[in-house]
Amino acid sequence: GKRIGGDRIDIYKPAMRARKTDRLTLESELRRALEREEITLLYQPIVRLEDRSVAGFEALARWDHPKMGRLSPSEFISIAEEIGLIVDLGLFALERTARQLAIWQRAVPTRVPLFASVNVSSRQLLRHDLIHDLRTVMARSGLMRGSLKLEMTESLVMENPELAAQILHRIKELGAGLALDDFGTGHSSLAYLQRFPFDTIKIDKSFVRTTAKGTRPVLLRSIIGLAHDLGMEVVAEGAETDSDAVELYQLGCEYVQGYVFGEPMPAEAARELLIGDRLA
Ligand code: C2E
Ligand code: CA
Ligand code: CA
Ligand code: CA
């Protein structure tokens, strides 16, 4: 009766209100974060296992919040998606990464062009004119074909497979590469995913990190083998130890992205890594 109702009002309502206020505050702060240049990109090296050279980088967003400090994407990307800001954030990441990659390619020429990849979210791909943005970015950057890559997950393309396939083909025509992110976390087979023009698959870090040691090589070998049969290259995420890297190399994986070779770092540190790498 009255007591229960009273409890509800006294206990739950203020708490809900507090959470709601935090969330609204964060939303409005996030809306201003881009123009205030609080959103930055870190770059994590993707290493070619054959000779352990730096083959490329993935751009990963961070929010340097004036009071809360550095926030990771898990704390703001889903909010950015919900309020539609992900379109602006995504364009920022795309432009900034393309510009950065062009600078690295000029500063440190390599036999195989250095690549950089950027994450793309659902709203950006399926409910916004990404092709228009990408055309502008590609025209301005003067990048080598295929060296700027867009990463997207299987769940994203499966939201609207027909539309996604059309857009993905146009992205390839514009000269960008396509990587299937977090492979192994969804339910589609690689054979099905072949209808999308991905050139790379990225094996999710949960495979490398949490699969039992015994089953891990069996699973990895079959994914890597099938990807190669379908003409795709393989990046394994989440390699934290040298033995992870050695095992992945023996299983035929081309690239590794993991703490063993470097955490996400500022552009300047990435450049130094690249220069050191070329001199070595
Ligand atoms: P992701 O695309 O799967 O990126 C890889 C994540 O794995 C990164 O987390 C990276 O720091 C982490 N990682 C790399 N190597 C290791 C390792 O050896 N061990 C472990 N435990 N983790 C490793 P991060 O930077 O926190 O990003 C999380 C997610 O946020 C990304 O996952 C991506 O889905 C999303 N994200 C980041 N930046 C952007 C962006 O600009 N746009 C969009 N739409 N999403 C973004
Ligand atoms: Ca990614
Ligand atoms: Ca991933
Ligand atoms: Ca992910």
Short mmCIF file of C-alpha atoms and ligand atoms in Angstrom, two decimals:
data_model
loop_
_atom_site.label_atom_id
_atom_site.label_comp_id
_atom_site.label_asym_id
_atom_site.label_seq_id
_atom_site.Cartn_x
_atom_site.Cartn_y
_atom_site.Cartn_z
CA GLY A 1 0.00 0.00 0.00
CA LYS A 2 1.20 3.38 1.04
CA ARG A 3 4.59 2.24 2.40
CA ILE A 4 5.56 0.42 -0.75
CA GLY A 5 4.49 3.35 -2.89
CA GLY A 6 6.41 5.65 -0.59
CA ASP A 7 9.52 3.54 -0.89
CA ARG A 8 9.30 3.70 -4.63
CA ILE A 9 9.09 7.43 -4.62
CA ASP A 10 11.80 7.93 -2.02
CA ILE A 11 14.30 5.40 -3.29
CA TYR A 12 13.87 4.89 -6.98
CA LYS A 13 12.78 8.23 -8.28
CA PRO A 14 15.72 10.38 -7.14
CA ALA A 15 18.16 7.74 -8.36
CA MET A 16 16.49 7.60 -11.74
CA ARG A 17 16.46 11.36 -11.94
CA ALA A 18 20.17 11.52 -11.09
CA ARG A 19 21.07 8.99 -13.78
CA LYS A 20 18.92 10.77 -16.29
CA THR A 21 20.61 14.09 -15.52
CA ASP A 22 24.09 12.58 -15.86
CA ARG A 23 23.11 11.11 -19.15
CA LEU A 24 21.61 14.35 -20.44
CA THR A 25 24.67 16.27 -19.29
CA LEU A 26 26.95 13.80 -21.03
CA GLU A 27 24.85 14.06 -24.20
CA SER A 28 25.06 17.83 -24.36
CA GLU A 29 28.76 17.77 -23.47
CA LEU A 30 29.35 15.23 -26.22
CA ARG A 31 27.55 17.47 -28.72
CA ARG A 32 30.09 20.20 -27.94
CA ALA A 33 33.08 17.89 -27.59
CA LEU A 34 33.82 17.73 -31.31
CA GLU A 35 33.90 21.49 -31.86
CA ARG A 36 35.95 21.90 -28.67
CA GLU A 37 38.43 19.38 -30.07
CA GLU A 38 38.08 17.08 -27.07
CA ILE A 39 37.69 14.06 -29.34
CA THR A 40 41.05 12.71 -30.40
CA LEU A 41 42.27 9.69 -32.29
CA LEU A 42 44.84 7.20 -31.16
CA TYR A 43 46.47 4.83 -33.64
CA GLN A 44 47.22 1.19 -32.87
CA PRO A 45 49.82 -0.57 -35.02
CA ILE A 46 48.84 -3.54 -37.15
CA VAL A 47 51.94 -5.65 -37.65
CA ARG A 48 52.83 -7.92 -40.57
CA LEU A 49 53.81 -11.21 -38.94
CA GLU A 50 56.15 -12.32 -41.73
CA ASP A 51 58.77 -9.69 -40.85
CA ARG A 52 57.11 -7.96 -37.89
CA SER A 53 57.03 -4.64 -39.68
CA VAL A 54 54.29 -2.05 -39.18
CA ALA A 55 51.78 -2.58 -41.99
CA GLY A 56 49.16 -0.09 -40.86
CA PHE A 57 47.23 1.49 -38.02
CA GLU A 58 43.67 1.45 -36.74
CA ALA A 59 42.28 4.80 -35.63
CA LEU A 60 40.51 4.60 -32.25
CA ALA A 61 38.57 7.49 -30.75
CA ARG A 62 39.04 8.91 -27.24
CA TRP A 63 37.18 11.71 -25.49
CA ASP A 64 39.30 13.94 -23.27
CA HIS A 65 36.53 15.12 -20.98
CA PRO A 66 37.41 18.34 -19.13
CA LYS A 67 36.33 16.89 -15.74
CA MET A 68 36.24 13.13 -16.12
CA GLY A 69 39.52 12.74 -17.96
CA ARG A 70 40.07 10.41 -20.89
CA LEU A 71 37.00 8.35 -21.77
CA SER A 72 37.13 5.19 -23.84
CA PRO A 73 34.76 4.54 -26.76
CA SER A 74 32.65 2.17 -24.63
CA GLU A 75 31.69 5.25 -22.60
CA PHE A 76 30.56 7.47 -25.48
CA ILE A 77 30.22 5.73 -28.87
CA SER A 78 26.78 4.26 -28.12
CA ILE A 79 25.57 7.66 -26.89
CA ALA A 80 26.96 9.27 -30.06
CA GLU A 81 25.04 6.66 -32.07
CA GLU A 82 21.77 7.29 -30.22
CA ILE A 83 21.87 11.06 -30.58
CA GLY A 84 23.04 10.91 -34.20
CA LEU A 85 26.37 12.56 -33.46
CA ILE A 86 28.17 9.47 -34.74
CA VAL A 87 27.80 10.83 -38.28
CA ASP A 88 29.88 13.92 -37.45
CA LEU A 89 32.27 11.92 -35.28
CA GLY A 90 32.69 9.36 -38.03
CA LEU A 91 33.38 12.01 -40.64
CA PHE A 92 35.91 13.61 -38.31
CA ALA A 93 37.66 10.24 -37.84
CA LEU A 94 37.64 9.58 -41.58
CA GLU A 95 39.06 12.98 -42.55
CA ARG A 96 41.63 13.06 -39.79
CA THR A 97 42.86 9.53 -40.48
CA ALA A 98 43.09 10.09 -44.24
CA ARG A 99 45.15 13.22 -43.67
CA GLN A 100 47.36 11.47 -41.13
CA LEU A 101 47.91 8.50 -43.41
CA ALA A 102 48.91 10.75 -46.32
CA ILE A 103 51.49 12.43 -44.06
CA TRP A 104 52.92 9.07 -42.93
CA GLN A 105 53.04 7.70 -46.49
CA ARG A 106 55.01 10.74 -47.65
CA ALA A 107 57.33 10.79 -44.64
CA VAL A 108 58.08 7.06 -44.58
CA PRO A 109 57.80 5.44 -48.01
CA THR A 110 57.35 1.67 -47.91
CA ARG A 111 57.39 -1.09 -50.49
CA VAL A 112 53.79 -2.01 -49.70
CA PRO A 113 51.72 1.11 -49.02
CA LEU A 114 51.04 1.73 -45.34
CA PHE A 115 47.32 1.49 -44.55
CA ALA A 116 45.05 2.99 -41.93
CA SER A 117 41.61 1.85 -40.94
CA VAL A 118 38.65 3.69 -39.45
CA ASN A 119 35.58 2.29 -37.72
CA VAL A 120 32.22 2.92 -39.34
CA SER A 121 28.94 2.66 -37.47
CA SER A 122 25.52 1.61 -38.60
CA ARG A 123 23.88 5.01 -38.85
CA GLN A 124 26.84 6.38 -40.75
CA LEU A 125 26.76 3.60 -43.34
CA LEU A 126 23.04 2.91 -43.75
CA ARG A 127 21.28 6.19 -42.97
CA HIS A 128 23.72 8.79 -44.21
CA ASP A 129 25.47 9.59 -47.47
CA LEU A 130 28.83 8.05 -46.56
CA ILE A 131 29.69 7.72 -50.26
CA HIS A 132 29.54 11.48 -50.68
CA ASP A 133 31.83 12.05 -47.69
CA LEU A 134 34.23 9.35 -48.76
CA ARG A 135 34.45 10.67 -52.32
CA THR A 136 35.48 14.08 -50.97
CA VAL A 137 37.98 12.58 -48.54
CA MET A 138 39.55 10.34 -51.22
CA ALA A 139 39.78 13.16 -53.75
CA ARG A 140 41.52 15.45 -51.26
CA SER A 141 43.92 12.97 -49.73
CA GLY A 142 45.78 11.62 -52.76
CA LEU A 143 46.09 8.25 -51.01
CA MET A 144 47.17 5.08 -52.70
CA ARG A 145 44.30 2.79 -53.67
CA GLY A 146 43.13 0.49 -50.92
CA SER A 147 45.30 2.09 -48.25
CA LEU A 148 42.41 3.75 -46.42
CA LYS A 149 40.17 1.03 -45.03
CA LEU A 150 36.75 1.11 -43.45
CA GLU A 151 36.00 -1.38 -40.69
CA MET A 152 32.50 -2.55 -39.93
CA THR A 153 30.91 -5.41 -38.07
CA GLU A 154 28.82 -8.25 -39.37
CA SER A 155 25.79 -7.14 -37.32
CA LEU A 156 25.99 -3.77 -39.07
CA VAL A 157 25.90 -5.20 -42.60
CA MET A 158 23.23 -7.74 -41.58
CA GLU A 159 20.90 -4.93 -40.49
CA ASN A 160 20.16 -4.35 -44.16
CA PRO A 161 22.25 -6.75 -46.29
CA GLU A 162 20.99 -5.56 -49.70
CA LEU A 163 21.59 -1.88 -49.00
CA ALA A 164 24.90 -2.63 -47.27
CA ALA A 165 26.15 -4.69 -50.23
CA GLN A 166 25.34 -1.85 -52.65
CA ILE A 167 27.09 0.75 -50.53
CA LEU A 168 30.10 -1.50 -49.92
CA HIS A 169 30.60 -2.03 -53.65
CA ARG A 170 30.57 1.72 -54.18
CA ILE A 171 33.08 2.18 -51.37
CA LYS A 172 35.43 -0.23 -53.14
CA GLU A 173 34.95 1.58 -56.44
CA LEU A 174 36.07 4.75 -54.71
CA GLY A 175 39.34 3.02 -53.84
CA ALA A 176 38.88 2.36 -50.14
CA GLY A 177 39.47 -1.03 -48.51
CA LEU A 178 36.92 -2.92 -46.43
CA ALA A 179 37.55 -4.93 -43.28
CA LEU A 180 35.02 -7.11 -41.53
CA ASP A 181 35.49 -6.28 -37.85
CA ASP A 182 35.02 -8.54 -34.81
CA PHE A 183 34.67 -11.66 -36.95
CA GLY A 184 33.45 -14.65 -35.00
CA THR A 185 31.16 -12.75 -32.66
CA GLY A 186 28.16 -12.93 -35.03
CA HIS A 187 26.33 -15.86 -36.53
CA SER A 188 26.93 -15.64 -40.28
CA SER A 189 29.32 -17.91 -42.10
CA LEU A 190 32.22 -16.49 -44.02
CA ALA A 191 30.75 -18.12 -47.12
CA TYR A 192 27.62 -15.98 -46.71
CA LEU A 193 29.64 -12.88 -45.98
CA GLN A 194 31.39 -13.38 -49.31
CA ARG A 195 28.55 -11.45 -51.00
CA PHE A 196 30.09 -8.35 -49.40
CA PRO A 197 33.36 -7.15 -50.96
CA PHE A 198 35.53 -7.35 -47.83
CA ASP A 199 39.25 -7.67 -48.51
CA THR A 200 40.18 -8.28 -44.89
CA ILE A 201 38.68 -10.01 -41.90
CA LYS A 202 39.61 -9.12 -38.35
CA ILE A 203 39.31 -12.05 -35.98
CA ASP A 204 37.76 -10.83 -32.74
CA LYS A 205 40.03 -10.64 -29.74
CA SER A 206 37.76 -12.95 -27.76
CA PHE A 207 39.03 -15.82 -29.96
CA VAL A 208 42.62 -15.14 -29.22
CA ARG A 209 42.03 -14.24 -25.59
CA THR A 210 39.48 -16.67 -24.24
CA THR A 211 39.27 -19.77 -26.45
CA ALA A 212 40.65 -22.85 -24.67
CA LYS A 213 44.26 -23.50 -25.72
CA GLY A 214 43.34 -26.87 -27.21
CA THR A 215 40.49 -25.75 -29.47
CA ARG A 216 42.02 -22.39 -30.34
CA PRO A 217 44.37 -23.53 -33.14
CA VAL A 218 41.64 -25.69 -34.69
CA LEU A 219 39.18 -22.80 -34.80
CA LEU A 220 41.75 -20.26 -35.93
CA ARG A 221 43.13 -22.50 -38.66
CA SER A 222 39.69 -23.04 -40.15
CA ILE A 223 38.77 -19.34 -40.10
CA ILE A 224 42.13 -18.30 -41.58
CA GLY A 225 42.01 -21.04 -44.24
CA LEU A 226 38.51 -20.15 -45.34
CA ALA A 227 39.30 -16.42 -45.42
CA HIS A 228 42.28 -17.15 -47.69
CA ASP A 229 40.18 -19.38 -49.94
CA LEU A 230 37.79 -16.46 -50.31
CA GLY A 231 40.66 -14.12 -51.19
CA MET A 232 40.76 -12.19 -47.94
CA GLU A 233 43.65 -11.29 -45.67
CA VAL A 234 43.45 -11.87 -41.93
CA VAL A 235 44.18 -9.59 -39.00
CA ALA A 236 44.01 -11.18 -35.54
CA GLU A 237 43.09 -8.84 -32.72
CA GLY A 238 44.07 -9.13 -29.08
CA ALA A 239 47.47 -10.81 -29.27
CA GLU A 240 49.08 -9.84 -25.99
CA THR A 241 52.06 -12.18 -25.83
CA ASP A 242 54.84 -13.23 -28.15
CA SER A 243 53.59 -16.82 -28.11
CA ASP A 244 50.16 -15.57 -29.34
CA ALA A 245 51.96 -13.89 -32.25
CA VAL A 246 54.08 -16.95 -33.04
CA GLU A 247 51.04 -19.25 -32.97
CA LEU A 248 49.06 -16.92 -35.25
CA TYR A 249 51.96 -16.76 -37.71
CA GLN A 250 52.22 -20.55 -37.78
CA LEU A 251 48.49 -20.76 -38.46
CA GLY A 252 48.94 -18.57 -41.55
CA CYS A 253 47.56 -15.28 -40.22
CA GLU A 254 49.09 -12.26 -42.01
CA TYR A 255 48.66 -9.50 -39.44
CA VAL A 256 48.30 -8.98 -35.73
CA GLN A 257 46.88 -6.04 -33.82
CA GLY A 258 47.49 -6.38 -30.12
CA TYR A 259 49.26 -5.12 -27.06
CA VAL A 260 52.26 -7.35 -27.85
CA PHE A 261 53.17 -4.94 -30.65
CA GLY A 262 51.74 -1.70 -29.25
CA GLU A 263 48.73 -0.11 -27.63
CA PRO A 264 46.76 2.71 -29.28
CA MET A 265 49.07 5.77 -29.36
CA PRO A 266 49.06 9.42 -30.47
CA ALA A 267 49.92 10.19 -34.11
CA GLU A 268 53.38 11.49 -33.21
CA ALA A 269 54.31 8.26 -31.38
CA ALA A 270 52.96 6.27 -34.32
CA ARG A 271 55.22 8.22 -36.67
CA GLU A 272 58.26 7.54 -34.48
CA LEU A 273 57.40 3.86 -34.36
CA LEU A 274 57.17 3.86 -38.13
CA ILE A 275 60.49 5.61 -38.63
CA GLY A 276 62.27 3.36 -36.11
CA ASP A 277 60.74 0.38 -37.83
CA ARG A 278 62.04 1.39 -41.26
CA LEU A 279 65.55 2.00 -39.96
CA ALA A 280 65.70 -1.31 -38.11
P1 C2E B 1 37.38 -2.44 -32.14
O1 C2E B 1 37.11 -1.78 -33.44
O2 C2E B 1 37.22 -3.90 -32.07
O3 C2E B 1 38.86 -1.99 -31.72
C1 C2E B 1 39.79 -2.83 -31.09
C2 C2E B 1 39.74 -2.65 -29.59
O4 C2E B 1 40.57 -3.64 -28.98
C3 C2E B 1 40.30 -1.30 -29.12
O5 C2E B 1 39.57 -0.89 -27.96
C4 C2E B 1 41.73 -1.67 -28.72
O6 C2E B 1 42.31 -0.79 -27.79
C5 C2E B 1 41.50 -3.05 -28.12
N1 C2E B 1 42.71 -3.88 -28.15
C6 C2E B 1 43.71 -3.87 -29.07
N2 C2E B 1 44.67 -4.77 -28.79
C7 C2E B 1 44.27 -5.40 -27.65
C8 C2E B 1 44.86 -6.45 -26.87
O7 C2E B 1 45.94 -6.99 -27.15
N3 C2E B 1 44.15 -6.87 -25.78
C9 C2E B 1 42.96 -6.28 -25.44
N4 C2E B 1 42.35 -6.74 -24.33
N5 C2E B 1 42.38 -5.28 -26.16
C10 C2E B 1 43.03 -4.85 -27.25
P2 C2E B 1 39.03 0.62 -27.81
O8 C2E B 1 40.02 1.59 -28.37
O9 C2E B 1 38.59 0.79 -26.40
O10 C2E B 1 37.77 0.67 -28.76
C11 C2E B 1 36.61 -0.07 -28.46
C12 C2E B 1 35.64 -0.05 -29.60
O11 C2E B 1 35.08 1.25 -29.79
C13 C2E B 1 36.25 -0.40 -30.95
O12 C2E B 1 36.43 -1.82 -31.01
C14 C2E B 1 35.20 0.15 -31.90
O13 C2E B 1 34.12 -0.75 -32.01
C15 C2E B 1 34.72 1.39 -31.15
N6 C2E B 1 35.35 2.61 -31.71
C16 C2E B 1 36.55 3.16 -31.43
N7 C2E B 1 36.77 4.28 -32.16
C17 C2E B 1 35.67 4.43 -32.96
C18 C2E B 1 35.28 5.39 -33.97
O14 C2E B 1 35.99 6.35 -34.32
N8 C2E B 1 34.05 5.20 -34.56
C19 C2E B 1 33.24 4.14 -34.21
N9 C2E B 1 32.04 4.03 -34.85
N10 C2E B 1 33.58 3.23 -33.29
C20 C2E B 1 34.77 3.37 -32.66
CA CA B 2 37.72 -1.91 -35.44
CA CA B 3 37.52 -5.39 -33.65
CA CA B 4 34.47 -4.23 -31.32
#
